[in-house]
Short mmCIF file of C-alpha atoms in Angstrom, two decimals:
data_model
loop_
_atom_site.label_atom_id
_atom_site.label_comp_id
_atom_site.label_asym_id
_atom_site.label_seq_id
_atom_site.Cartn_x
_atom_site.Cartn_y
_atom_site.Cartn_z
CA UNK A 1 -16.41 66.45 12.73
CA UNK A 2 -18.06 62.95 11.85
CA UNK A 3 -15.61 61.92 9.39
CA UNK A 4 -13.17 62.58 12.05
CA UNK A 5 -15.23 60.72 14.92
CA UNK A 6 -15.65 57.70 12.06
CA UNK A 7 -12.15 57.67 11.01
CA UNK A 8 -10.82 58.15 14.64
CA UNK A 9 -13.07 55.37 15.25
CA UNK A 10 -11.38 52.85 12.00
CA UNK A 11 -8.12 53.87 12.91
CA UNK A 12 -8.67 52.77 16.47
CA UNK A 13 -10.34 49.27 15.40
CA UNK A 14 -7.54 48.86 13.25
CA UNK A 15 -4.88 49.36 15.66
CA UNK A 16 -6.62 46.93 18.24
CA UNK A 17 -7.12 44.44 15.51
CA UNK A 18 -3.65 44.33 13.64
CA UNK A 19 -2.19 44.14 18.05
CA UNK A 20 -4.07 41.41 18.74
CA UNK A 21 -3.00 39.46 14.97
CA UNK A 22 0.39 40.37 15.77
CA UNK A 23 0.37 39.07 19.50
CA UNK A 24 -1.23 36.06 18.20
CA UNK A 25 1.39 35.08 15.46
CA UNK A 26 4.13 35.84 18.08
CA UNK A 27 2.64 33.70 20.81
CA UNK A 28 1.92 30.59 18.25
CA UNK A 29 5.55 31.58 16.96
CA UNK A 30 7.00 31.16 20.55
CA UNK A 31 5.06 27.58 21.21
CA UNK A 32 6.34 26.22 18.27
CA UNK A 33 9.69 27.17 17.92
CA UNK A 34 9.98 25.92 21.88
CA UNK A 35 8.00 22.76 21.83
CA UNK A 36 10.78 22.22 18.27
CA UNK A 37 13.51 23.04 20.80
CA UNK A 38 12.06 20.39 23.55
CA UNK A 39 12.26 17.42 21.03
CA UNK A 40 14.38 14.65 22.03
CA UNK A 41 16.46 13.37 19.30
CA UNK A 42 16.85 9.35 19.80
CA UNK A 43 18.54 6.50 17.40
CA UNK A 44 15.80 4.16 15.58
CA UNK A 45 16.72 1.46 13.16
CA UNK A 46 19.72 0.79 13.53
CA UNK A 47 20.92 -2.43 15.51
CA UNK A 48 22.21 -5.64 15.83
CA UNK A 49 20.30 -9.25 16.10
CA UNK A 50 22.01 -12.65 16.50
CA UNK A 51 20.41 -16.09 15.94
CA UNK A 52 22.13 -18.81 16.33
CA UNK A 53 25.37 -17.33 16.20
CA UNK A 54 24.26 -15.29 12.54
CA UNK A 55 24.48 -11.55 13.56
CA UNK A 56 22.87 -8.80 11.21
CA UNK A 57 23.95 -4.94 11.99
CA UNK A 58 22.86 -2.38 10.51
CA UNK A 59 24.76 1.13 11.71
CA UNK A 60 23.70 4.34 13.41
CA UNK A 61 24.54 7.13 11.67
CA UNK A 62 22.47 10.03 10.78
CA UNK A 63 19.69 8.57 8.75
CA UNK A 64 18.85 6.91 12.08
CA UNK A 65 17.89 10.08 13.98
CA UNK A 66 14.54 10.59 14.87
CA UNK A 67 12.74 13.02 16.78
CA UNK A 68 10.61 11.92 19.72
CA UNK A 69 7.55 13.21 20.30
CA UNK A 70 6.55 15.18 23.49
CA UNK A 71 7.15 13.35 27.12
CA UNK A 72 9.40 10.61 25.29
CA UNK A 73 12.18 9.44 26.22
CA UNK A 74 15.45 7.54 24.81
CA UNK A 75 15.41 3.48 25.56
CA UNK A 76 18.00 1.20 24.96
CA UNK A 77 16.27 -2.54 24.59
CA UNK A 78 17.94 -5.44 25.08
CA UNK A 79 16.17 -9.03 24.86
CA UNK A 80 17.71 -12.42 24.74
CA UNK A 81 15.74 -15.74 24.57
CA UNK A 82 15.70 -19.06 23.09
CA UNK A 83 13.05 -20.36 19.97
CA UNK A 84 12.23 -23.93 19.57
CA UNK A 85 16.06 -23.98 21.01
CA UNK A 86 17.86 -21.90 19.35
CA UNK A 87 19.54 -18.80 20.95
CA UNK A 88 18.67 -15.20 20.13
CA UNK A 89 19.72 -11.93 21.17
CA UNK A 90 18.34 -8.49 19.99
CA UNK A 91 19.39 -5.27 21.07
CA UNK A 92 17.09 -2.06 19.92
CA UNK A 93 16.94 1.80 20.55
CA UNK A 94 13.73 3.65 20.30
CA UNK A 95 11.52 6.57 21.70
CA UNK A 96 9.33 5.59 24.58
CA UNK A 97 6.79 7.25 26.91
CA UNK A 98 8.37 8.57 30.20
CA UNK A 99 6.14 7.19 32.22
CA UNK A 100 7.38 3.37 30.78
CA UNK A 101 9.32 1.38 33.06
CA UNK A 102 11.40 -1.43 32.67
CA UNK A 103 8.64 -3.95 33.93
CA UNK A 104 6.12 -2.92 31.84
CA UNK A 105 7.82 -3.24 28.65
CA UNK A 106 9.64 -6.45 29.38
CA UNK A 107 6.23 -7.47 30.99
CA UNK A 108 4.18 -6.55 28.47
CA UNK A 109 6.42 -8.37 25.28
CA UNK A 110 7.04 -11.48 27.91
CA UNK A 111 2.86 -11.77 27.67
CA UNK A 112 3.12 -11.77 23.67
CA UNK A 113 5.60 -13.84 22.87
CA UNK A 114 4.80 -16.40 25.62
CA UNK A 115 1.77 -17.19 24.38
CA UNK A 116 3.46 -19.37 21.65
CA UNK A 117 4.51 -21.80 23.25
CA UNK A 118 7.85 -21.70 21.56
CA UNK A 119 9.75 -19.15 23.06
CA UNK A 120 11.85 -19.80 26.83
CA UNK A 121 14.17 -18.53 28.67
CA UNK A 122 13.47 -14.61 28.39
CA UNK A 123 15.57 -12.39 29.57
CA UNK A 124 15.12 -8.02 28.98
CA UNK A 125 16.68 -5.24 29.97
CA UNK A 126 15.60 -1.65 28.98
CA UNK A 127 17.42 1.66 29.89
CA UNK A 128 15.81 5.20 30.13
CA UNK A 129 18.22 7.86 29.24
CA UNK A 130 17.10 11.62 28.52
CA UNK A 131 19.71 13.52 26.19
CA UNK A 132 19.95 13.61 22.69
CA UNK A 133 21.15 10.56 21.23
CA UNK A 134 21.83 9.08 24.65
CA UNK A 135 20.87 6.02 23.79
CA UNK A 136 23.77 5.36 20.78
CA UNK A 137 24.44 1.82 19.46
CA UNK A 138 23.05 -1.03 17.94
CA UNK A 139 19.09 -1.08 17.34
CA UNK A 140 16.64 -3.98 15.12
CA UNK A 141 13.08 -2.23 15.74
CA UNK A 142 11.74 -4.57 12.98
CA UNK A 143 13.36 -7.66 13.43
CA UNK A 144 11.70 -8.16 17.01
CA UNK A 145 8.27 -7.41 15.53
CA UNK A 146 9.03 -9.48 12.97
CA UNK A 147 10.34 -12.41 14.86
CA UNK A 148 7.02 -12.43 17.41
CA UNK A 149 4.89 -12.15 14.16
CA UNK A 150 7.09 -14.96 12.99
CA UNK A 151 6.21 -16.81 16.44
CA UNK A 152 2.97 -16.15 16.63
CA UNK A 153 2.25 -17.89 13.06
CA UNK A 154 4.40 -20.87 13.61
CA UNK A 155 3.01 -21.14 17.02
CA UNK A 156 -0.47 -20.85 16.28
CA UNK A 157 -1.03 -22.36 12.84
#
């Protein structure tokens, strides 16, 4: 009768234990599969920039594809400005927080790049969109980074 009670007693603790693994692995299971399934899938890297009438494009396809990570959503960029004269245009697609809006991005760049002195007549646009690949077309991600780094140097140096 006590090897009974004792292995009554193992079998019990082993049922409760191998439940509770079980319901873990299915419950961490779930959340991932459905925070997967939540991702936004966006364009990045792909684009177009003009200056001075010399355009560079570079295609979306699907090497561009990128997921977005959670409460992102799809943005279509557009800025078009003048340095030391000369016209420029740049048009960019990226993941952004949700909570962005279109004043405090164009705001926010308008600070940077002003602050060189060299840069006028600014003009943005940005456009929220929240399906996959919504926001299809022409994108530069570097090229504006590397134009303001660009401005910055020649502006401050």
């Amino acid at each position: 009768s006590g090897i009974n009670a004792e292995y009554g007693y193992f079998q019990h603790y082993y049922y409760t234990n191998n439940l509770r693994m079980n319901t873990s692995i299915l419950l961490v299971t779930f959340v991932t599969l459905v925070t997967i399934g939540n991702c936004l899938r966006c364009y990045s890297g792909c684009g177009k920039s003009s200056v001075a009438g010399e355009t560079i494009e570079t295609p979306c396809d699907s090497d561009k594809k990128m997921d977005c990570a959670g409460g992102e959503v799809c943005a279509s960029e557009k800025y078009g400005f003048k340095i030391l004269g000369v016209s420029s245009e740049i048009e960019m697609k990226a993941c952004t927080p949700k909570s962005s809006t279109v004043n405090v991005v164009c705001d926010a760049l308008k600070e940077v790049v002003s602050k060189t002195g060299i840069v006028s007549d600014w003009e943005c646009s940005v456009n929220f969109c929240e399906t996959d690949l919504c926001n299809s077309g022409h994108t530069t991600r570097i090229s504006l980074f590397v134009l303001v780094a660009g401005a910055l140097f020649y502006g401050l140096f």
